[in-house]
Amino acid sequence: MTEFWNRFSCNRQAVLGLIILGCVIFLASIANLIYPNDPFLYSRFPLSGPGENGFLLGSDSIGRDVAAGIAHGAKTSLLIGLIATIAAVFIGVIFGALAGYYGGLVDDILMRVTEVFQTIPSFIFAILLVAIMKPSIESVVIAITVVSWPAVARLVRGEFLALKNREFVQACHTLGMGDLRIMLAEILPNCLSPIIVIGSLMVATAILVESGLAFLGLGDPNVMSWGFIISDGRSMLRVAWWICTFPGIAILITVLAINLVGEGLNDALNPRLRERN
Amino acid sequence: MNRSSKILRYVSRRLLQGIPIILAIVVMNFFLLNLAEGDAVDVLAGEAGSATPEYMEEMRKKFGLDKPLTVQLAHYLKNVVQLDLGYSFRHDMQVTELIVDRFWPTLLLMVSTILLAVGFGVLLGLFAAVNLNTWKDAVVSVFALITYATPLFWVGLMMIILFSIKNDWFPTSGMENSAAFYEGFDRLKDIAHHLVLPTITLSLFYLALYTRMMRASMLEQYGQDYVITARAKGVSERRITFIHVLRNALLPVVTMAGVQVGALIGGSVIVESVFAWPGLGMLAFESLFARDLNLLLGIFLLSSGLVVAVNLVVDVIYCFLDPRIEVN
Amino acid sequence: MTDKLLKISDLDISLPEGSERNLAVENLTVDLSPGETLCIVGESGSGKSLTARALMGLLPAPHVRISKGKIEFCGEDLTKASDPRMRQIRGSEISMIFQEPMTALNPVMTIGVQIDEIFRFHVKMSQRERRLRAIELLEDVKLPDPEQIVAAYPHELSGGQRQRAMIAMALALEPKILIADEPTTALDVTTQAKILKLISDMQAIHKSGVLFITHDFGVVADIADRVAVMQYGRIVETGSVDKVLNKPEHRYTRALIASVPSLVPRAPRTRSDKIVLSTESIQKRFGGGKSFFGMGKPNRFVHAVKDVTLDLRSGETLGVVGESGSGKSTLARCIIRLMDSDSGKIMLDGVNICNLNRADMRPWRAKIQMVFQDPFASLNPRVKVGEIISQGPMIQGADRQTAQTRARELLEIVGLDVRAFNRYPHEFSGGQRQRIGIARALALDPEILMADEPVSALDVSIQAQILKLLDEIRERMNLSMVFITHDLRVAAQVCDRLAVMRYGEIVETGATREVFDAPQHSYTRELLAAVPGQKWDRQLAN
């Protein structure tokens, strides 16, 4: 663990990413303290520029505070990204492990299913799912999960496929060890590093997808999110550039930070592992 | 058997493999349609404003909606095979017709984006790898890192602020200035002018992706044994980079280009809705607001088919690039 | 012959900071005359390959570099030569062939184009001439149908053919020096014999000096004029092949040579006639169109194991020898039920274990255990050594306490410190890991040990230690052993009886001594004839 931390902290970019991410998480956790009011609350000062009328980052067309929106939106983005990723990793690991370990017909069937899901343009599929389920936090999480598990499944399948023929796994068979124990206790720990890496990068992608959905008006209408502010400020682009600009920068910085951390993890956990999708 | 006939066989086999995928998507489509609240008759009734329950029941019979699900599925499959994707009440048109109409602008946007993203991505990645660990590499890498993290719609909006609002260089929306009634070459020029911002916006993310992949791929290939062999033969570094390494490094990038087409279509929904580009993505955006699920599913089906087709093309290209692909 | 082609003096090659040692190669002084073959022998990590790279100016810059010394090639110091000059020399005056002919060739370029590059960069010739010359070269290295091979890609050739193509490439411009870095290590023994002959034939024609890097003393005995023995980056002994092999002076050389298993089979031991394991017509095929979705896949079968019938007697070691692809490992995995054989019987204590399901098989697992080939892949890097060894007994029903006590005992038996118990596998060397693997197999108190190439990934001195350990344990625990190997020298020293396999079939069985002295099958004769260093063995025997 200390060895891992040493390698990770050698990577300046990764440490920078971790610091930024820490700040975003901090912002999300104190959002209720610094902006105790509902971020949807409108005021008498629409379209104030940054710094005017006590709005740090300006206000939108009906006078809602952009800065408050960003603070509360951070919570939404991080939460959705995290939950969807955990769910997707869970499903992907199960699919990939079964397909890779058992091979043959099981693999054929599971991988065809995965292939179908990978063929479908994921963002359109997500739009479709949210549209059918009606926009809400839950439907957004489900949609992101549904479109992102195949990548994990493929990765885990590949790892299992390679590892199951390793001699240490064969040795377990000769000892009479059961399949479930071999999968969970012997093989899975050996592919945790790539799973952690792909998981961390998936959080970033999930945040991008969530903001995209919100931008198209498919966010939960009762929950403040970065994509929502941008989508709402779009029509005011000519008169109030700040409404769209700041939440976008928030997304950019957060996603960038997560990507940096993810790459740092990649380098630190497995120097030979290269970029995978 | 010679190579070209082998490739032909390979292609036909891949084509056959694409069929169950498309079929599965169609079936999924059907169930998604059923999952949605309300059926076509509800929508129709909503459109008409008022309808008696008896009338709606009659309509359901007419559309076969009272039949068991399996019968309905068979009916749906038959329709899809005949390229009948249903009727869009909102646009008062056959979905198929509507989609085909809007397909060309999207295709134009996609092709120009792929060319820009893959072309420049490969060049930038190559440039960074050749100048490894110099400031040039650093600039390219930071650029790729940042664009890789930027949401598409935000890039689009910033582009509009910078290049259309602050400086009136490019139009903000649409595909052409229809009021000007340009013809021939002038029309092409007008379309190209409108194409610039959407293309740049859509390609930035993928440009970053391909740049990073190409750089990593080049570096990986530089470490291979055959590079040492080539050096041991006295081959120049130039030739090693541009002939030996480049061709091997392109292979994973080509694969990725195929994989990313699906994501590109998704991105086009956002970009088209930002720039009001009259393609499938814009259509999807409109149908979202109109809750025109028939249309949305049609677009979904077509774009899935497109991905299958593009992947096939990529596979064939790959066959020519990599002689190792055993096409049997 | 008086003028030296190459004189290396006081060469130091430094490694990047934080490496195991500062200098990969230290104070290396060696020379090479025209027409001479100099073998550099050493175990892994001795610095022999880096020396070769240094000559070509191909050290992995900037971390590994020459820090001292001179490399004089026909009077010119190569350490001071400019890049363009080095490029001129490489391929035309000094050329090189490598260990792994698959990865050493560019997979997406035809053999023809890759040969062509040599001419393109060194001589002025028209394209037609270059093509004709390439075909000629391929003919010279005795490749069949050169016209086709010119247009072939590396993956379309066999390992031996690829190495021939590499040699053709290296000799294209009749270089003064040919450097061969373990060129036959990745090849089967019969192919190795042919490639070695080709190299010496070509040398006779072109009068080039050959710098041959190897770890195999048999090969050294067959091809070297002079030998340099390397250890930890230093040359510990040089001299004529006769002097170094037959009258070695340095301790290390003597130890190495003593580790080389002799081709003269050991005396057969008294054996019982009790059969502990027998197989009856085992069949195993791979491939075929079983897959439900795999439309249009041609049904290609590989008959990996064909009708194999074997007996293993109590207390004996049965060797299964064969080249790669002979099906010997598949056979081992079928017997131990890691794979299901298609048909046939495997009788263990009067029970056919072939059709037992997993649960019924479990108690039988303890009776027959396996030692694997790759010491790095055969231990789970995430599990502690003690756990690895005690897992087996615990699965078989022992309680934790007993299993762990037994594991500690076993560590001592296989010659490891008991403290290894709480460490992870990556903290151990290859030989030590192999000991851990043996301890794991022994933990279940098996009657039969299946050893699949247990020493082929190890250096010769470690190999000797592991073989000795296996022998001791076998005596001590009264084990019967099936020993799979491709190395006839090892087989001669370990096995009481031999079964020779080719293309999935057993072509000959018999007592080891009989098989070696009077091989019945033509393939066995071919195999025996291809073992390098036989002349040397005869010299030693007399």
mmCIF file of N, CA and C in Angstrom, chain B residues 202-282:
data_model
loop_
_atom_site.group_PDB
_atom_site.id
_atom_site.type_symbol
_atom_site.label_atom_id
_atom_site.label_comp_id
_atom_site.label_asym_id
_atom_site.label_seq_id
_atom_site.Cartn_x
_atom_site.Cartn_y
_atom_site.Cartn_z
ATOM 1 N N LEU B 202 -17.642 18.701 -32.745
ATOM 2 C CA LEU B 202 -17.817 17.263 -32.608
ATOM 3 C C LEU B 202 -16.473 16.532 -32.642
ATOM 4 N N SER B 203 -15.533 17.073 -33.411
ATOM 5 C CA SER B 203 -14.298 16.307 -33.559
ATOM 6 C C SER B 203 -13.313 16.507 -32.415
ATOM 7 N N LEU B 204 -13.458 17.593 -31.648
ATOM 8 C CA LEU B 204 -12.439 17.874 -30.622
ATOM 9 C C LEU B 204 -12.218 16.707 -29.668
ATOM 10 N N PHE B 205 -13.305 16.171 -29.132
ATOM 11 C CA PHE B 205 -13.185 15.088 -28.169
ATOM 12 C C PHE B 205 -12.481 13.875 -28.797
ATOM 13 N N TYR B 206 -12.903 13.533 -30.016
ATOM 14 C CA TYR B 206 -12.337 12.360 -30.666
ATOM 15 C C TYR B 206 -10.906 12.610 -31.124
ATOM 16 N N LEU B 207 -10.669 13.862 -31.493
ATOM 17 C CA LEU B 207 -9.302 14.249 -31.820
ATOM 18 C C LEU B 207 -8.387 13.961 -30.636
ATOM 19 N N ALA B 208 -8.853 14.337 -29.446
ATOM 20 C CA ALA B 208 -8.061 14.088 -28.239
ATOM 21 C C ALA B 208 -7.870 12.592 -28.038
ATOM 22 N N LEU B 209 -8.956 11.865 -28.228
ATOM 23 C CA LEU B 209 -8.907 10.413 -28.029
ATOM 24 C C LEU B 209 -7.879 9.773 -28.964
ATOM 25 N N TYR B 210 -7.962 10.110 -30.245
ATOM 26 C CA TYR B 210 -7.057 9.483 -31.211
ATOM 27 C C TYR B 210 -5.617 9.944 -31.001
ATOM 28 N N THR B 211 -5.462 11.196 -30.609
ATOM 29 C CA THR B 211 -4.107 11.672 -30.344
ATOM 30 C C THR B 211 -3.465 10.844 -29.239
ATOM 31 N N ARG B 212 -4.220 10.674 -28.152
ATOM 32 C CA ARG B 212 -3.673 9.921 -27.025
ATOM 33 C C ARG B 212 -3.398 8.470 -27.403
ATOM 34 N N MET B 213 -4.346 7.892 -28.138
ATOM 35 C CA MET B 213 -4.153 6.497 -28.542
ATOM 36 C C MET B 213 -2.956 6.339 -29.453
ATOM 37 N N MET B 214 -2.862 7.250 -30.405
ATOM 38 C CA MET B 214 -1.790 7.149 -31.391
ATOM 39 C C MET B 214 -0.432 7.294 -30.711
ATOM 40 N N ARG B 215 -0.361 8.235 -29.789
ATOM 41 C CA ARG B 215 0.900 8.448 -29.081
ATOM 42 C C ARG B 215 1.279 7.191 -28.299
ATOM 43 N N ALA B 216 0.315 6.665 -27.547
ATOM 44 C CA ALA B 216 0.599 5.471 -26.743
ATOM 45 C C ALA B 216 0.970 4.291 -27.635
ATOM 46 N N SER B 217 0.242 4.176 -28.734
ATOM 47 C CA SER B 217 0.473 3.057 -29.643
ATOM 48 C C SER B 217 1.862 3.142 -30.282
ATOM 49 N N MET B 218 2.248 4.357 -30.672
ATOM 50 C CA MET B 218 3.588 4.545 -31.255
ATOM 51 C C MET B 218 4.656 4.145 -30.237
ATOM 52 N N LEU B 219 4.483 4.616 -29.016
ATOM 53 C CA LEU B 219 5.495 4.327 -27.998
ATOM 54 C C LEU B 219 5.588 2.824 -27.747
ATOM 55 N N GLU B 220 4.434 2.170 -27.741
ATOM 56 C CA GLU B 220 4.447 0.730 -27.529
ATOM 57 C C GLU B 220 5.201 0.031 -28.663
ATOM 58 N N GLN B 221 4.918 0.459 -29.881
ATOM 59 C CA GLN B 221 5.557 -0.199 -31.023
ATOM 60 C C GLN B 221 7.071 0.060 -31.058
ATOM 61 N N TYR B 222 7.470 1.255 -30.600
ATOM 62 C CA TYR B 222 8.916 1.545 -30.563
ATOM 63 C C TYR B 222 9.671 0.544 -29.699
ATOM 64 N N GLY B 223 8.958 -0.035 -28.720
ATOM 65 C CA GLY B 223 9.620 -0.970 -27.820
ATOM 66 C C GLY B 223 9.688 -2.390 -28.351
ATOM 67 N N GLN B 224 9.130 -2.619 -29.540
ATOM 68 C CA GLN B 224 9.086 -3.988 -30.054
ATOM 69 C C GLN B 224 10.426 -4.438 -30.629
ATOM 70 N N ASP B 225 10.580 -5.760 -30.656
ATOM 71 C CA ASP B 225 11.836 -6.337 -31.133
ATOM 72 C C ASP B 225 12.153 -5.994 -32.587
ATOM 73 N N TYR B 226 11.108 -5.930 -33.408
ATOM 74 C CA TYR B 226 11.397 -5.722 -34.827
ATOM 75 C C TYR B 226 12.046 -4.368 -35.097
ATOM 76 N N VAL B 227 11.839 -3.429 -34.173
ATOM 77 C CA VAL B 227 12.494 -2.125 -34.322
ATOM 78 C C VAL B 227 14.007 -2.300 -34.177
ATOM 79 N N ILE B 228 14.398 -3.129 -33.207
ATOM 80 C CA ILE B 228 15.827 -3.392 -33.027
ATOM 81 C C ILE B 228 16.385 -4.097 -34.256
ATOM 82 N N THR B 229 15.625 -5.051 -34.786
ATOM 83 C CA THR B 229 16.075 -5.727 -36.006
ATOM 84 C C THR B 229 16.306 -4.722 -37.119
ATOM 85 N N ALA B 230 15.347 -3.830 -37.281
ATOM 86 C CA ALA B 230 15.470 -2.841 -38.350
ATOM 87 C C ALA B 230 16.711 -1.973 -38.136
ATOM 88 N N ARG B 231 16.931 -1.575 -36.882
ATOM 89 C CA ARG B 231 18.135 -0.786 -36.607
ATOM 90 C C ARG B 231 19.379 -1.616 -36.899
ATOM 91 N N ALA B 232 19.330 -2.895 -36.531
ATOM 92 C CA ALA B 232 20.495 -3.755 -36.748
ATOM 93 C C ALA B 232 20.784 -3.925 -38.237
ATOM 94 N N LYS B 233 19.766 -3.677 -39.067
ATOM 95 C CA LYS B 233 19.993 -3.770 -40.513
ATOM 96 C C LYS B 233 20.545 -2.475 -41.067
ATOM 97 N N GLY B 234 20.593 -1.453 -40.235
ATOM 98 C CA GLY B 234 21.079 -0.160 -40.703
ATOM 99 C C GLY B 234 20.002 0.694 -41.343
ATOM 100 N N VAL B 235 18.742 0.375 -41.070
ATOM 101 C CA VAL B 235 17.645 1.168 -41.613
ATOM 102 C C VAL B 235 17.617 2.527 -40.897
ATOM 103 N N SER B 236 17.291 3.586 -41.655
ATOM 104 C CA SER B 236 17.311 4.917 -41.043
ATOM 105 C C SER B 236 16.150 5.079 -40.067
ATOM 106 N N GLU B 237 16.333 5.979 -39.085
ATOM 107 C CA GLU B 237 15.296 6.210 -38.081
ATOM 108 C C GLU B 237 14.002 6.700 -38.732
ATOM 109 N N ARG B 238 14.168 7.490 -39.780
ATOM 110 C CA ARG B 238 13.000 7.991 -40.509
ATOM 111 C C ARG B 238 12.137 6.852 -41.015
ATOM 112 N N ARG B 239 12.813 5.915 -41.669
ATOM 113 C CA ARG B 239 12.069 4.795 -42.228
ATOM 114 C C ARG B 239 11.483 3.923 -41.112
ATOM 115 N N ILE B 240 12.229 3.782 -40.021
ATOM 116 C CA ILE B 240 11.715 2.984 -38.906
ATOM 117 C C ILE B 240 10.422 3.607 -38.386
ATOM 118 N N THR B 241 10.446 4.942 -38.207
ATOM 119 C CA THR B 241 9.257 5.613 -37.694
ATOM 120 C C THR B 241 8.093 5.560 -38.671
ATOM 121 N N PHE B 242 8.368 5.940 -39.906
ATOM 122 C CA PHE B 242 7.247 6.148 -40.820
ATOM 123 C C PHE B 242 6.813 4.898 -41.573
ATOM 124 N N ILE B 243 7.680 3.913 -41.664
ATOM 125 C CA ILE B 243 7.286 2.691 -42.361
ATOM 126 C C ILE B 243 7.037 1.559 -41.368
ATOM 127 N N HIS B 244 8.017 1.290 -40.529
ATOM 128 C CA HIS B 244 7.864 0.130 -39.644
ATOM 129 C C HIS B 244 6.862 0.390 -38.535
ATOM 130 N N VAL B 245 7.128 1.422 -37.745
ATOM 131 C CA VAL B 245 6.345 1.645 -36.536
ATOM 132 C C VAL B 245 4.948 2.170 -36.862
ATOM 133 N N LEU B 246 4.879 3.122 -37.764
ATOM 134 C CA LEU B 246 3.605 3.789 -38.043
ATOM 135 C C LEU B 246 2.519 2.793 -38.421
ATOM 136 N N ARG B 247 2.867 1.884 -39.324
ATOM 137 C CA ARG B 247 1.839 0.974 -39.816
ATOM 138 C C ARG B 247 1.335 0.065 -38.700
ATOM 139 N N ASN B 248 2.238 -0.385 -37.866
ATOM 140 C CA ASN B 248 1.806 -1.217 -36.747
ATOM 141 C C ASN B 248 1.012 -0.413 -35.723
ATOM 142 N N ALA B 249 1.429 0.845 -35.542
ATOM 143 C CA ALA B 249 0.774 1.677 -34.532
ATOM 144 C C ALA B 249 -0.640 2.063 -34.958
ATOM 145 N N LEU B 250 -0.862 2.101 -36.272
ATOM 146 C CA LEU B 250 -2.184 2.501 -36.757
ATOM 147 C C LEU B 250 -3.254 1.459 -36.458
ATOM 148 N N LEU B 251 -2.840 0.202 -36.317
ATOM 149 C CA LEU B 251 -3.830 -0.866 -36.192
ATOM 150 C C LEU B 251 -4.833 -0.658 -35.053
ATOM 151 N N PRO B 252 -4.350 -0.433 -33.814
ATOM 152 C CA PRO B 252 -5.342 -0.232 -32.758
ATOM 153 C C PRO B 252 -6.159 1.041 -32.952
ATOM 154 N N VAL B 253 -5.565 2.040 -33.601
ATOM 155 C CA VAL B 253 -6.301 3.292 -33.821
ATOM 156 C C VAL B 253 -7.451 3.056 -34.795
ATOM 157 N N VAL B 254 -7.189 2.251 -35.810
ATOM 158 C CA VAL B 254 -8.247 1.938 -36.775
ATOM 159 C C VAL B 254 -9.389 1.201 -36.080
ATOM 160 N N THR B 255 -9.034 0.229 -35.255
ATOM 161 C CA THR B 255 -10.065 -0.500 -34.514
ATOM 162 C C THR B 255 -10.895 0.473 -33.701
ATOM 163 N N MET B 256 -10.200 1.381 -33.025
ATOM 164 C CA MET B 256 -10.870 2.335 -32.162
ATOM 165 C C MET B 256 -11.787 3.252 -32.973
ATOM 166 N N ALA B 257 -11.357 3.609 -34.163
ATOM 167 C CA ALA B 257 -12.180 4.473 -35.012
ATOM 168 C C ALA B 257 -13.523 3.807 -35.246
ATOM 169 N N GLY B 258 -13.521 2.493 -35.432
ATOM 170 C CA GLY B 258 -14.773 1.779 -35.624
ATOM 171 C C GLY B 258 -15.621 1.767 -34.370
ATOM 172 N N VAL B 259 -14.950 1.471 -33.250
ATOM 173 C CA VAL B 259 -15.678 1.374 -31.989
ATOM 174 C C VAL B 259 -16.339 2.702 -31.640
ATOM 175 N N GLN B 260 -15.657 3.802 -31.976
ATOM 176 C CA GLN B 260 -16.134 5.113 -31.547
ATOM 177 C C GLN B 260 -17.261 5.681 -32.405
ATOM 178 N N VAL B 261 -17.586 5.013 -33.526
ATOM 179 C CA VAL B 261 -18.623 5.574 -34.383
ATOM 180 C C VAL B 261 -19.939 5.712 -33.633
ATOM 181 N N GLY B 262 -20.246 4.713 -32.798
ATOM 182 C CA GLY B 262 -21.472 4.781 -32.013
ATOM 183 C C GLY B 262 -21.495 6.021 -31.142
ATOM 184 N N ALA B 263 -20.359 6.266 -30.461
ATOM 185 C CA ALA B 263 -20.266 7.431 -29.592
ATOM 186 C C ALA B 263 -20.388 8.721 -30.403
ATOM 187 N N LEU B 264 -19.846 8.671 -31.615
ATOM 188 C CA LEU B 264 -19.883 9.849 -32.480
ATOM 189 C C LEU B 264 -21.333 10.201 -32.840
ATOM 190 N N ILE B 265 -22.128 9.164 -33.123
ATOM 191 C CA ILE B 265 -23.539 9.409 -33.429
ATOM 192 C C ILE B 265 -24.230 10.021 -32.221
ATOM 193 N N GLY B 266 -23.890 9.503 -31.023
ATOM 194 C CA GLY B 266 -24.445 10.088 -29.813
ATOM 195 C C GLY B 266 -24.069 11.550 -29.679
ATOM 196 N N GLY B 267 -22.799 11.829 -29.941
ATOM 197 C CA GLY B 267 -22.320 13.203 -29.865
ATOM 198 C C GLY B 267 -23.031 14.108 -30.850
ATOM 199 N N SER B 268 -23.392 13.529 -31.989
ATOM 200 C CA SER B 268 -24.021 14.377 -33.008
ATOM 201 C C SER B 268 -25.393 14.865 -32.543
ATOM 202 N N VAL B 269 -26.052 14.108 -31.655
ATOM 203 C CA VAL B 269 -27.340 14.595 -31.125
ATOM 204 C C VAL B 269 -27.122 15.940 -30.438
ATOM 205 N N ILE B 270 -26.074 15.970 -29.601
ATOM 206 C CA ILE B 270 -25.795 17.200 -28.863
ATOM 207 C C ILE B 270 -25.348 18.321 -29.784
ATOM 208 N N VAL B 271 -24.398 18.007 -30.656
ATOM 209 C CA VAL B 271 -23.857 19.052 -31.527
ATOM 210 C C VAL B 271 -24.929 19.579 -32.476
ATOM 211 N N GLU B 272 -25.712 18.673 -33.035
ATOM 212 C CA GLU B 272 -26.761 19.115 -33.952
ATOM 213 C C GLU B 272 -27.796 19.964 -33.234
ATOM 214 N N SER B 273 -28.078 19.623 -31.979
ATOM 215 C CA SER B 273 -29.074 20.439 -31.292
ATOM 216 C C SER B 273 -28.481 21.787 -30.876
ATOM 217 N N VAL B 274 -27.166 21.844 -30.626
ATOM 218 C CA VAL B 274 -26.542 23.138 -30.319
ATOM 219 C C VAL B 274 -26.555 24.042 -31.556
ATOM 220 N N PHE B 275 -26.189 23.447 -32.705
ATOM 221 C CA PHE B 275 -26.046 24.265 -33.910
ATOM 222 C C PHE B 275 -27.272 24.194 -34.827
ATOM 223 N N ALA B 276 -28.341 23.591 -34.350
ATOM 224 C CA ALA B 276 -29.550 23.430 -35.158
ATOM 225 C C ALA B 276 -29.224 22.858 -36.528
ATOM 226 N N TRP B 277 -28.341 21.889 -36.541
ATOM 227 C CA TRP B 277 -27.968 21.213 -37.794
ATOM 228 C C TRP B 277 -29.083 20.232 -38.130
ATOM 229 N N PRO B 278 -29.669 20.339 -39.298
ATOM 230 C CA PRO B 278 -30.916 19.594 -39.546
ATOM 231 C C PRO B 278 -30.700 18.112 -39.842
ATOM 232 N N GLY B 279 -30.043 17.392 -38.954
ATOM 233 C CA GLY B 279 -29.798 15.973 -39.193
ATOM 234 C C GLY B 279 -30.591 15.098 -38.245
ATOM 235 N N LEU B 280 -30.164 13.853 -38.156
ATOM 236 C CA LEU B 280 -30.856 12.885 -37.308
ATOM 237 C C LEU B 280 -30.810 13.283 -35.836
ATOM 238 N N GLY B 281 -29.672 13.831 -35.422
ATOM 239 C CA GLY B 281 -29.522 14.207 -34.029
ATOM 240 C C GLY B 281 -30.522 15.279 -33.646
ATOM 241 N N MET B 282 -30.664 16.253 -34.512
ATOM 242 C CA MET B 282 -31.629 17.330 -34.293
ATOM 243 C C MET B 282 -33.039 16.752 -34.250
#
